[in-house]
CSV table of N, CA and C in Angstrom, one decimal:
chain,number,residue,atom,x,y,z
A,1,UNK,N,-32.2,17.2,4.3
A,1,UNK,CA,-31.6,16.3,3.2
A,1,UNK,C,-30.1,16.0,3.6
A,2,UNK,N,-29.7,14.8,3.3
A,2,UNK,CA,-28.3,14.4,3.5
A,2,UNK,C,-27.8,13.9,2.1
A,3,UNK,N,-26.5,13.9,2.0
A,3,UNK,CA,-25.9,13.3,0.8
A,3,UNK,C,-26.3,11.8,0.7
A,4,UNK,N,-26.5,11.3,-0.5
A,4,UNK,CA,-26.9,10.0,-0.8
A,4,UNK,C,-25.8,9.1,-1.3
A,5,UNK,N,-25.4,8.1,-0.6
A,5,UNK,CA,-24.3,7.3,-1.1
A,5,UNK,C,-24.6,6.6,-2.4
A,6,UNK,N,-25.9,6.4,-2.7
A,6,UNK,CA,-26.3,5.8,-3.9
A,6,UNK,C,-26.1,6.7,-5.1
A,7,UNK,N,-26.0,8.0,-4.8
A,7,UNK,CA,-25.7,9.0,-5.9
A,7,UNK,C,-24.3,9.6,-5.8
A,8,UNK,N,-23.4,8.8,-5.1
A,8,UNK,CA,-22.0,9.2,-5.0
A,8,UNK,C,-21.4,9.3,-6.4
A,9,UNK,N,-20.7,10.4,-6.6
A,9,UNK,CA,-20.0,10.6,-7.9
A,9,UNK,C,-18.8,9.6,-8.1
A,10,UNK,N,-18.7,9.1,-9.3
A,10,UNK,CA,-17.6,8.1,-9.5
A,10,UNK,C,-16.2,8.7,-9.5
A,11,UNK,N,-16.1,10.1,-9.6
A,11,UNK,CA,-14.8,10.7,-9.6
A,11,UNK,C,-14.3,10.9,-8.2
A,12,UNK,N,-15.0,10.6,-7.2
A,12,UNK,CA,-14.5,10.7,-5.8
A,12,UNK,C,-13.5,9.5,-5.6
A,13,UNK,N,-12.4,9.8,-4.8
A,13,UNK,CA,-11.6,8.7,-4.4
A,13,UNK,C,-12.3,7.8,-3.4
A,14,UNK,N,-11.9,6.6,-3.3
A,14,UNK,CA,-12.5,5.7,-2.4
A,14,UNK,C,-12.3,6.1,-1.0
A,15,UNK,N,-13.3,6.0,-0.1
A,15,UNK,CA,-13.2,6.3,1.3
A,15,UNK,C,-14.5,6.8,1.9
A,16,UNK,N,-14.4,7.3,3.1
A,16,UNK,CA,-15.6,7.6,3.8
A,16,UNK,C,-16.3,8.9,3.4
A,17,UNK,N,-15.5,9.9,2.9
A,17,UNK,CA,-16.1,11.2,2.4
A,17,UNK,C,-16.3,11.1,1.0
A,18,UNK,N,-17.4,11.7,0.5
A,18,UNK,CA,-17.8,11.7,-0.9
A,18,UNK,C,-18.7,12.9,-1.2
A,19,UNK,N,-18.8,13.2,-2.5
A,19,UNK,CA,-19.7,14.2,-3.0
A,19,UNK,C,-20.7,13.5,-3.8
A,20,UNK,N,-22.0,13.8,-3.7
A,20,UNK,CA,-23.0,13.2,-4.5
A,20,UNK,C,-23.5,14.1,-5.7
A,21,UNK,N,-24.5,13.6,-6.5
A,21,UNK,CA,-24.9,14.3,-7.7
A,21,UNK,C,-25.7,15.6,-7.4
A,22,UNK,N,-26.0,15.9,-6.2
A,22,UNK,CA,-26.8,17.1,-5.9
A,22,UNK,C,-25.8,18.3,-5.8
A,23,UNK,N,-24.5,18.1,-6.0
A,23,UNK,CA,-23.6,19.2,-6.0
A,23,UNK,C,-23.9,20.2,-7.1
A,24,UNK,N,-23.8,21.5,-6.7
A,24,UNK,CA,-24.0,22.6,-7.7
A,24,UNK,C,-22.7,23.3,-8.0
A,25,UNK,N,-21.6,22.7,-7.5
A,25,UNK,CA,-20.2,23.2,-7.7
A,25,UNK,C,-20.1,24.7,-7.3
A,26,UNK,N,-20.6,25.0,-6.1
A,26,UNK,CA,-20.6,26.4,-5.6
A,26,UNK,C,-19.2,26.9,-5.3
A,27,UNK,N,-18.3,25.9,-5.1
A,27,UNK,CA,-16.9,26.2,-4.7
A,27,UNK,C,-16.6,26.3,-3.2
A,28,UNK,N,-17.6,26.0,-2.4
A,28,UNK,CA,-17.4,26.1,-1.0
A,28,UNK,C,-16.4,25.1,-0.5
A,29,UNK,N,-16.5,23.8,-0.8
A,29,UNK,CA,-15.7,22.8,-0.3
A,29,UNK,C,-14.2,22.9,-0.8
A,30,UNK,N,-14.0,23.2,-2.1
A,30,UNK,CA,-12.6,23.4,-2.5
A,30,UNK,C,-11.9,24.6,-1.9
A,31,UNK,N,-12.8,25.6,-1.6
A,31,UNK,CA,-12.2,26.8,-1.0
A,31,UNK,C,-11.9,26.6,0.4
A,32,UNK,N,-12.7,25.8,1.2
A,32,UNK,CA,-12.5,25.7,2.6
A,32,UNK,C,-11.6,24.5,2.9
A,33,UNK,N,-11.5,23.5,2.1
A,33,UNK,CA,-10.6,22.4,2.3
A,33,UNK,C,-10.0,21.8,1.0
A,34,UNK,N,-9.2,22.6,0.4
A,34,UNK,CA,-8.6,22.3,-0.9
A,34,UNK,C,-7.7,21.0,-0.9
A,35,UNK,N,-7.2,20.7,0.3
A,35,UNK,CA,-6.4,19.5,0.4
A,35,UNK,C,-7.2,18.2,0.2
A,36,UNK,N,-8.6,18.3,0.3
A,36,UNK,CA,-9.4,17.1,0.1
A,36,UNK,C,-10.4,17.2,-1.0
A,37,UNK,N,-10.8,18.5,-1.3
A,37,UNK,CA,-11.9,18.7,-2.4
A,37,UNK,C,-11.3,19.5,-3.5
A,38,UNK,N,-11.8,19.1,-4.7
A,38,UNK,CA,-11.4,19.8,-5.9
A,38,UNK,C,-12.6,19.9,-6.8
A,39,UNK,N,-12.4,20.6,-8.0
A,39,UNK,CA,-13.5,20.8,-9.0
A,39,UNK,C,-13.1,20.0,-10.2
A,40,UNK,N,-14.0,19.3,-10.8
A,40,UNK,CA,-13.8,18.6,-12.0
A,40,UNK,C,-14.5,19.4,-13.2
A,41,UNK,N,-13.6,20.0,-14.0
A,41,UNK,CA,-14.1,20.8,-15.1
A,41,UNK,C,-15.0,20.1,-16.1
A,42,UNK,N,-14.7,18.8,-16.3
A,42,UNK,CA,-15.5,18.0,-17.3
A,42,UNK,C,-16.9,17.8,-16.8
A,43,UNK,N,-17.1,17.5,-15.5
A,43,UNK,CA,-18.4,17.1,-15.0
A,43,UNK,C,-19.2,18.3,-14.4
A,44,UNK,N,-18.4,19.4,-14.0
A,44,UNK,CA,-19.0,20.5,-13.4
A,44,UNK,C,-19.4,20.3,-11.9
A,45,UNK,N,-18.8,19.2,-11.3
A,45,UNK,CA,-19.0,18.9,-9.9
A,45,UNK,C,-17.7,19.1,-9.1
A,46,UNK,N,-17.9,19.3,-7.8
A,46,UNK,CA,-16.8,19.2,-6.9
A,46,UNK,C,-16.7,17.8,-6.5
A,47,UNK,N,-15.5,17.3,-6.0
A,47,UNK,CA,-15.4,15.9,-5.6
A,47,UNK,C,-14.3,15.8,-4.6
A,48,UNK,N,-14.2,14.6,-4.0
A,48,UNK,CA,-13.1,14.3,-3.0
A,48,UNK,C,-11.9,13.8,-3.8
A,49,UNK,N,-10.8,14.5,-3.8
A,49,UNK,CA,-9.6,14.0,-4.5
A,49,UNK,C,-8.6,13.3,-3.5
A,50,UNK,N,-8.8,13.5,-2.2
A,50,UNK,CA,-7.9,12.9,-1.2
A,50,UNK,C,-8.7,12.7,0.1
A,51,UNK,N,-8.7,11.6,0.7
A,51,UNK,CA,-9.4,11.4,1.9
A,51,UNK,C,-8.6,11.9,3.1
A,52,UNK,N,-9.3,12.5,4.1
A,52,UNK,CA,-8.6,13.0,5.3
A,52,UNK,C,-8.1,11.8,6.1
A,53,UNK,N,-7.0,12.1,6.9
A,53,UNK,CA,-6.5,11.1,7.8
A,53,UNK,C,-6.1,11.8,9.1
A,54,UNK,N,-6.8,11.3,10.1
A,54,UNK,CA,-6.4,11.8,11.5
A,54,UNK,C,-7.3,13.0,11.9
A,55,UNK,N,-7.1,13.4,13.1
A,55,UNK,CA,-7.9,14.4,13.8
A,55,UNK,C,-8.1,15.7,13.1
A,56,UNK,N,-7.1,16.4,12.9
A,56,UNK,CA,-7.2,17.8,12.2
A,56,UNK,C,-7.7,17.6,10.8
A,57,UNK,N,-7.3,16.7,10.1
A,57,UNK,CA,-7.8,16.5,8.7
A,57,UNK,C,-9.2,16.2,8.7
A,58,UNK,N,-9.6,15.3,9.6
A,58,UNK,CA,-11.1,14.9,9.7
A,58,UNK,C,-11.9,16.1,10.0
A,59,UNK,N,-11.4,16.9,11.0
A,59,UNK,CA,-12.2,18.1,11.4
A,59,UNK,C,-12.3,19.1,10.2
A,60,UNK,N,-11.2,19.3,9.4
A,60,UNK,CA,-11.3,20.2,8.3
A,60,UNK,C,-12.3,19.7,7.2
A,61,UNK,N,-12.3,18.4,7.0
A,61,UNK,CA,-13.3,17.8,6.0
A,61,UNK,C,-14.7,17.9,6.5
A,62,UNK,N,-14.9,17.7,7.8
A,62,UNK,CA,-16.2,17.9,8.4
A,62,UNK,C,-16.7,19.3,8.4
A,63,UNK,N,-15.8,20.3,8.5
A,63,UNK,CA,-16.2,21.7,8.4
A,63,UNK,C,-16.7,22.0,7.0
A,64,UNK,N,-16.1,21.4,6.0
A,64,UNK,CA,-16.5,21.6,4.6
A,64,UNK,C,-17.9,20.9,4.5
A,65,UNK,N,-18.1,19.7,5.0
A,65,UNK,CA,-19.4,19.0,5.0
A,65,UNK,C,-20.5,19.8,5.6
A,66,UNK,N,-20.3,20.4,6.7
A,66,UNK,CA,-21.3,21.2,7.4
A,66,UNK,C,-21.6,22.5,6.7
A,67,UNK,N,-20.6,23.0,6.0
A,67,UNK,CA,-20.8,24.3,5.3
A,67,UNK,C,-21.4,24.1,3.9
A,68,UNK,N,-21.5,22.9,3.4
A,68,UNK,CA,-22.1,22.7,2.1
A,68,UNK,C,-23.5,23.1,2.0
A,69,UNK,N,-23.9,24.1,1.1
A,69,UNK,CA,-25.2,24.6,1.1
A,69,UNK,C,-26.3,23.6,0.5
A,70,UNK,N,-25.8,22.6,-0.1
A,70,UNK,CA,-26.8,21.6,-0.7
A,70,UNK,C,-26.7,20.3,-0.1
A,71,UNK,N,-25.9,20.2,1.0
A,71,UNK,CA,-25.8,18.9,1.7
A,71,UNK,C,-25.3,17.8,0.8
A,72,UNK,N,-24.4,18.1,-0.1
A,72,UNK,CA,-23.9,17.2,-1.1
A,72,UNK,C,-22.7,16.3,-0.7
A,73,UNK,N,-22.2,16.6,0.5
A,73,UNK,CA,-21.0,15.9,1.0
A,73,UNK,C,-21.5,14.9,2.0
A,74,UNK,N,-21.0,13.7,1.8
A,74,UNK,CA,-21.4,12.6,2.7
A,74,UNK,C,-20.2,12.1,3.5
A,75,UNK,N,-20.4,11.4,4.6
A,75,UNK,CA,-19.4,10.8,5.4
A,75,UNK,C,-19.9,9.5,5.9
A,76,UNK,N,-19.4,8.4,5.4
A,76,UNK,CA,-19.8,7.1,5.8
A,76,UNK,C,-19.0,6.5,6.9
A,77,UNK,N,-18.2,7.4,7.6
A,77,UNK,CA,-17.3,7.0,8.6
A,77,UNK,C,-17.8,6.9,10.0
């Protein structure tokens, strides 16, 4: 399974990384890359609050993507 851009959460900021509706808000992405991922208390989902820029930032976001247990993080880049 891969994240589905058609199920992308509207609370994500615009850009290549996103979280979709399959998120179970396990806390993995905000814990591993809090500069890009956060938790929305109202929806109960994690989401992208800032897009990465450049090499190290992209690597950090990709690490969160690969660690996601539900494959809920997508990268359209």
